[in-house]
Amino acid sequence: MKKVITYGTYDLLHYGHINLLRRAKELGDYLIVALSTDEFNEIKGKKSYFSYEKRKQMLEAIRYVDEVIPESTWEQKVEDAKKYGIDVFVIGDDWAGKFDFLKDVGVEVVYLPRTPQVSTTQIKYEIKGD
Ligand code: C2G
């Protein structure tokens, strides 16, 4: 079984996220999403509208997602790859090159093109209307 992992905050779920998850699942048989905890979001400088539990609940309802685990540090990726027997790491190309070190532990690293014209930040801005 080819296992794929991806990481993210996934706040205010939108079709850009779904496009990423669909393409990530197409690269293997089992997709794990390492979901940024509320505490890790603070470290990332992000404040998500929905709590970790709510964001986890939504991701678990997506057909492409097989498992959701917490992402609480920048440093957990190598350990996760070993712990979960990961074959492929996938993330949007806004992170291109940032996680190539995973190749050193035998993980294929894939940066997928982001879906244009959609982002949680833009959604928040437009809904606020100012
Ligand atoms: N994404 C995308 N297209 C968009 C918006 C997001 O493909 N229009 C992708 C991002 O590239 C990422 C995933 O959807 O792969 C989740 O996006 P975020 O929640 O913004 O993830 P981020 O905060 O970048 O977290 O350790 C890695 C970080 O946790 C990544």
PDB file of C-alpha atoms and ligand atoms in Angstrom:
ATOM      1  CA  MET A   1       0.000   0.000   0.000  1.00  0.00           C
ATOM      2  CA  LYS A   2       1.467   3.330  -1.124  1.00  0.00           C
ATOM      3  CA  LYS A   3       1.091   5.881   1.684  1.00  0.00           C
ATOM      4  CA  VAL A   4       0.915   9.615   1.038  1.00  0.00           C
ATOM      5  CA  ILE A   5       1.109  12.451   3.583  1.00  0.00           C
ATOM      6  CA  THR A   6       0.412  16.148   3.391  1.00  0.00           C
ATOM      7  CA  TYR A   7       0.409  18.961   5.981  1.00  0.00           C
ATOM      8  CA  GLY A   8      -1.671  22.076   6.449  1.00  0.00           C
ATOM      9  CA  THR A   9      -4.100  24.249   8.399  1.00  0.00           C
ATOM     10  CA  TYR A  10      -7.107  23.633   6.128  1.00  0.00           C
ATOM     11  CA  ASP A  11      -9.188  26.451   7.640  1.00  0.00           C
ATOM     12  CA  LEU A  12     -12.455  27.502   5.948  1.00  0.00           C
ATOM     13  CA  LEU A  13     -12.191  24.497   3.649  1.00  0.00           C
ATOM     14  CA  HIS A  14     -12.398  25.463  -0.042  1.00  0.00           C
ATOM     15  CA  TYR A  15     -11.978  23.925  -3.486  1.00  0.00           C
ATOM     16  CA  GLY A  16      -8.252  24.744  -3.555  1.00  0.00           C
ATOM     17  CA  HIS A  17      -7.814  22.440  -0.568  1.00  0.00           C
ATOM     18  CA  ILE A  18     -10.009  19.763  -2.162  1.00  0.00           C
ATOM     19  CA  ASN A  19      -8.005  19.938  -5.426  1.00  0.00           C
ATOM     20  CA  LEU A  20      -4.808  19.384  -3.435  1.00  0.00           C
ATOM     21  CA  LEU A  21      -6.239  16.450  -1.495  1.00  0.00           C
ATOM     22  CA  ARG A  22      -7.679  14.814  -4.640  1.00  0.00           C
ATOM     23  CA  ARG A  23      -4.332  15.029  -6.468  1.00  0.00           C
ATOM     24  CA  ALA A  24      -2.458  13.859  -3.364  1.00  0.00           C
ATOM     25  CA  LYS A  25      -4.653  10.754  -3.089  1.00  0.00           C
ATOM     26  CA  GLU A  26      -4.105  10.001  -6.792  1.00  0.00           C
ATOM     27  CA  LEU A  27      -0.404   9.508  -5.968  1.00  0.00           C
ATOM     28  CA  GLY A  28      -1.022   6.527  -3.694  1.00  0.00           C
ATOM     29  CA  ASP A  29      -3.560   4.339  -1.915  1.00  0.00           C
ATOM     30  CA  TYR A  30      -3.776   5.918   1.533  1.00  0.00           C
ATOM     31  CA  LEU A  31      -3.677   9.629   2.370  1.00  0.00           C
ATOM     32  CA  ILE A  32      -2.783  11.016   5.778  1.00  0.00           C
ATOM     33  CA  VAL A  33      -3.353  14.704   6.470  1.00  0.00           C
ATOM     34  CA  ALA A  34      -1.201  16.139   9.254  1.00  0.00           C
ATOM     35  CA  LEU A  35      -3.441  18.965  10.409  1.00  0.00           C
ATOM     36  CA  SER A  36      -1.906  22.001  12.104  1.00  0.00           C
ATOM     37  CA  THR A  37      -3.072  22.238  15.711  1.00  0.00           C
ATOM     38  CA  ASP A  38      -4.359  25.562  17.050  1.00  0.00           C
ATOM     39  CA  GLU A  39      -1.107  25.928  19.001  1.00  0.00           C
ATOM     40  CA  PHE A  40       1.048  25.203  15.929  1.00  0.00           C
ATOM     41  CA  ASN A  41      -0.999  27.689  13.918  1.00  0.00           C
ATOM     42  CA  GLU A  42       0.183  30.354  16.372  1.00  0.00           C
ATOM     43  CA  ILE A  43       3.768  29.319  15.682  1.00  0.00           C
ATOM     44  CA  LYS A  44       2.982  29.562  11.946  1.00  0.00           C
ATOM     45  CA  GLY A  45       1.510  33.034  12.548  1.00  0.00           C
ATOM     46  CA  LYS A  46      -1.957  31.851  11.520  1.00  0.00           C
ATOM     47  CA  LYS A  47      -5.199  32.145  13.470  1.00  0.00           C
ATOM     48  CA  SER A  48      -7.754  29.709  12.113  1.00  0.00           C
ATOM     49  CA  TYR A  49     -11.475  30.479  12.285  1.00  0.00           C
ATOM     50  CA  PHE A  50     -12.344  26.835  13.085  1.00  0.00           C
ATOM     51  CA  SER A  51     -10.737  24.887  15.928  1.00  0.00           C
ATOM     52  CA  TYR A  52      -8.537  21.862  15.292  1.00  0.00           C
ATOM     53  CA  GLU A  53     -11.414  19.512  16.191  1.00  0.00           C
ATOM     54  CA  LYS A  54     -13.799  21.174  13.708  1.00  0.00           C
ATOM     55  CA  ARG A  55     -11.157  21.266  10.951  1.00  0.00           C
ATOM     56  CA  LYS A  56     -10.372  17.592  11.640  1.00  0.00           C
ATOM     57  CA  GLN A  57     -14.057  16.660  11.470  1.00  0.00           C
ATOM     58  CA  MET A  58     -14.388  18.317   8.056  1.00  0.00           C
ATOM     59  CA  LEU A  59     -11.250  16.703   6.632  1.00  0.00           C
ATOM     60  CA  GLU A  60     -12.351  13.248   7.834  1.00  0.00           C
ATOM     61  CA  ALA A  61     -15.548  13.669   5.795  1.00  0.00           C
ATOM     62  CA  ILE A  62     -13.593  14.045   2.545  1.00  0.00           C
ATOM     63  CA  ARG A  63     -13.480  10.887   0.424  1.00  0.00           C
ATOM     64  CA  TYR A  64      -9.767  11.364  -0.431  1.00  0.00           C
ATOM     65  CA  VAL A  65      -8.664  11.525   3.221  1.00  0.00           C
ATOM     66  CA  ASP A  66      -7.982   8.264   5.071  1.00  0.00           C
ATOM     67  CA  GLU A  67      -6.520   9.573   8.315  1.00  0.00           C
ATOM     68  CA  VAL A  68      -5.959  12.883  10.089  1.00  0.00           C
ATOM     69  CA  ILE A  69      -3.124  13.324  12.582  1.00  0.00           C
ATOM     70  CA  PRO A  70      -1.981  16.467  14.426  1.00  0.00           C
ATOM     71  CA  GLU A  71       0.814  18.649  13.132  1.00  0.00           C
ATOM     72  CA  SER A  72       2.339  20.337  16.170  1.00  0.00           C
ATOM     73  CA  THR A  73       5.917  21.123  15.135  1.00  0.00           C
ATOM     74  CA  TRP A  74       7.984  21.973  12.036  1.00  0.00           C
ATOM     75  CA  GLU A  75      10.337  19.132  12.963  1.00  0.00           C
ATOM     76  CA  GLN A  76       7.957  16.147  12.997  1.00  0.00           C
ATOM     77  CA  LYS A  77       7.981  15.326   9.274  1.00  0.00           C
ATOM     78  CA  VAL A  78      10.944  12.892   9.261  1.00  0.00           C
ATOM     79  CA  GLU A  79       9.610  11.108  12.352  1.00  0.00           C
ATOM     80  CA  ASP A  80       6.120  10.959  10.801  1.00  0.00           C
ATOM     81  CA  ALA A  81       7.542   9.482   7.587  1.00  0.00           C
ATOM     82  CA  LYS A  82       9.172   6.667   9.570  1.00  0.00           C
ATOM     83  CA  LYS A  83       6.281   6.161  12.011  1.00  0.00           C
ATOM     84  CA  TYR A  84       3.605   5.932   9.300  1.00  0.00           C
ATOM     85  CA  GLY A  85       5.714   4.260   6.586  1.00  0.00           C
ATOM     86  CA  ILE A  86       5.246   7.176   4.205  1.00  0.00           C
ATOM     87  CA  ASP A  87       6.203   6.774   0.524  1.00  0.00           C
ATOM     88  CA  VAL A  88       5.180  10.198  -0.801  1.00  0.00           C
ATOM     89  CA  PHE A  89       5.113  13.685   0.747  1.00  0.00           C
ATOM     90  CA  VAL A  90       2.881  16.141  -1.124  1.00  0.00           C
ATOM     91  CA  ILE A  91       2.210  19.843  -0.614  1.00  0.00           C
ATOM     92  CA  GLY A  92       1.361  22.919  -2.680  1.00  0.00           C
ATOM     93  CA  ASP A  93       4.154  24.554  -4.668  1.00  0.00           C
ATOM     94  CA  ASP A  94       4.054  27.640  -2.433  1.00  0.00           C
ATOM     95  CA  TRP A  95       6.403  25.403  -0.406  1.00  0.00           C
ATOM     96  CA  ALA A  96       8.552  24.329  -3.360  1.00  0.00           C
ATOM     97  CA  GLY A  97      11.992  23.162  -2.201  1.00  0.00           C
ATOM     98  CA  LYS A  98      11.272  23.586   1.511  1.00  0.00           C
ATOM     99  CA  PHE A  99      10.892  19.891   2.325  1.00  0.00           C
ATOM    100  CA  ASP A 100      13.401  18.256  -0.031  1.00  0.00           C
ATOM    101  CA  PHE A 101      15.258  16.893   3.024  1.00  0.00           C
ATOM    102  CA  LEU A 102      12.603  14.164   3.155  1.00  0.00           C
ATOM    103  CA  LYS A 103      14.218  12.609   0.054  1.00  0.00           C
ATOM    104  CA  ASP A 104      17.161  11.718   2.330  1.00  0.00           C
ATOM    105  CA  VAL A 105      14.906   9.304   4.223  1.00  0.00           C
ATOM    106  CA  GLY A 106      13.591   7.720   1.020  1.00  0.00           C
ATOM    107  CA  VAL A 107      10.390   9.742   0.696  1.00  0.00           C
ATOM    108  CA  GLU A 108       9.296  10.993  -2.724  1.00  0.00           C
ATOM    109  CA  VAL A 109       8.642  14.755  -2.455  1.00  0.00           C
ATOM    110  CA  VAL A 110       5.965  16.278  -4.708  1.00  0.00           C
ATOM    111  CA  TYR A 111       5.036  19.973  -4.929  1.00  0.00           C
ATOM    112  CA  LEU A 112       1.693  20.425  -6.675  1.00  0.00           C
ATOM    113  CA  PRO A 113       0.594  23.657  -8.366  1.00  0.00           C
ATOM    114  CA  ARG A 114      -1.722  25.662  -6.117  1.00  0.00           C
ATOM    115  CA  THR A 115      -5.265  26.307  -7.333  1.00  0.00           C
ATOM    116  CA  PRO A 116      -5.285  29.933  -8.523  1.00  0.00           C
ATOM    117  CA  GLN A 117      -7.530  32.716  -7.172  1.00  0.00           C
ATOM    118  CA  VAL A 118      -8.630  31.096  -3.936  1.00  0.00           C
ATOM    119  CA  SER A 119      -7.247  31.309  -0.405  1.00  0.00           C
ATOM    120  CA  THR A 120      -8.611  31.346   3.115  1.00  0.00           C
ATOM    121  CA  THR A 121      -7.063  34.782   3.646  1.00  0.00           C
ATOM    122  CA  GLN A 122      -8.891  36.182   0.583  1.00  0.00           C
ATOM    123  CA  ILE A 123     -12.191  34.610   1.655  1.00  0.00           C
ATOM    124  CA  LYS A 124     -11.899  36.202   5.111  1.00  0.00           C
ATOM    125  CA  TYR A 125     -11.038  39.574   3.563  1.00  0.00           C
ATOM    126  CA  GLU A 126     -13.923  39.540   1.094  1.00  0.00           C
ATOM    127  CA  ILE A 127     -16.517  38.406   3.640  1.00  0.00           C
ATOM    128  CA  LYS A 128     -15.467  41.194   6.004  1.00  0.00           C
ATOM    129  CA  GLY A 129     -16.229  43.600   3.162  1.00  0.00           C
ATOM    130  CA  ASP A 130     -13.769  46.301   4.165  1.00  0.00           C
TER     131      ASP A 130
HETATM  132  N1  C2G B   1      -3.543  25.042  -1.396  1.00  0.00           N
HETATM  133  C1  C2G B   1      -3.664  24.959  -2.782  1.00  0.00           C
HETATM  134  N2  C2G B   1      -4.311  25.933  -3.452  1.00  0.00           N
HETATM  135  C2  C2G B   1      -4.849  26.998  -2.795  1.00  0.00           C
HETATM  136  C3  C2G B   1      -4.743  27.090  -1.388  1.00  0.00           C
HETATM  137  C4  C2G B   1      -4.080  26.087  -0.696  1.00  0.00           C
HETATM  138  O1  C2G B   1      -3.182  23.991  -3.396  1.00  0.00           O
HETATM  139  N3  C2G B   1      -5.474  27.957  -3.508  1.00  0.00           N
HETATM  140  C5  C2G B   1      -2.826  23.966  -0.685  1.00  0.00           C
HETATM  141  C6  C2G B   1      -1.569  24.454   0.035  1.00  0.00           C
HETATM  142  O2  C2G B   1      -0.482  24.550  -0.888  1.00  0.00           O
HETATM  143  C7  C2G B   1      -1.363  23.347   1.059  1.00  0.00           C
HETATM  144  C8  C2G B   1      -2.812  22.936   1.403  1.00  0.00           C
HETATM  145  O3  C2G B   1      -3.647  23.432   0.329  1.00  0.00           O
HETATM  146  O4  C2G B   1      -0.692  22.231   0.461  1.00  0.00           O
HETATM  147  C9  C2G B   1      -3.288  23.506   2.720  1.00  0.00           C
HETATM  148  O5  C2G B   1      -3.161  24.916   2.672  1.00  0.00           O
HETATM  149  P1  C2G B   1      -2.902  25.696   4.061  1.00  0.00           P
HETATM  150  O6  C2G B   1      -3.907  25.266   5.055  1.00  0.00           O
HETATM  151  O7  C2G B   1      -2.703  27.142   3.757  1.00  0.00           O
HETATM  152  O8  C2G B   1      -1.485  25.055   4.482  1.00  0.00           O
HETATM  153  P2  C2G B   1      -0.216  25.810   5.097  1.00  0.00           P
HETATM  154  O9  C2G B   1      -0.645  26.795   6.130  1.00  0.00           O
HETATM  155  O10 C2G B   1       0.608  26.245   3.964  1.00  0.00           O
HETATM  156  O11 C2G B   1       0.475  24.606   5.931  1.00  0.00           O
HETATM  157  O12 C2G B   1       4.159  22.103   7.536  1.00  0.00           O
HETATM  158  C10 C2G B   1       3.490  22.614   6.395  1.00  0.00           C
HETATM  159  C11 C2G B   1       2.418  23.609   6.765  1.00  0.00           C
HETATM  160  O13 C2G B   1       1.610  23.123   7.822  1.00  0.00           O
HETATM  161  C12 C2G B   1       1.572  23.906   5.530  1.00  0.00           C
END
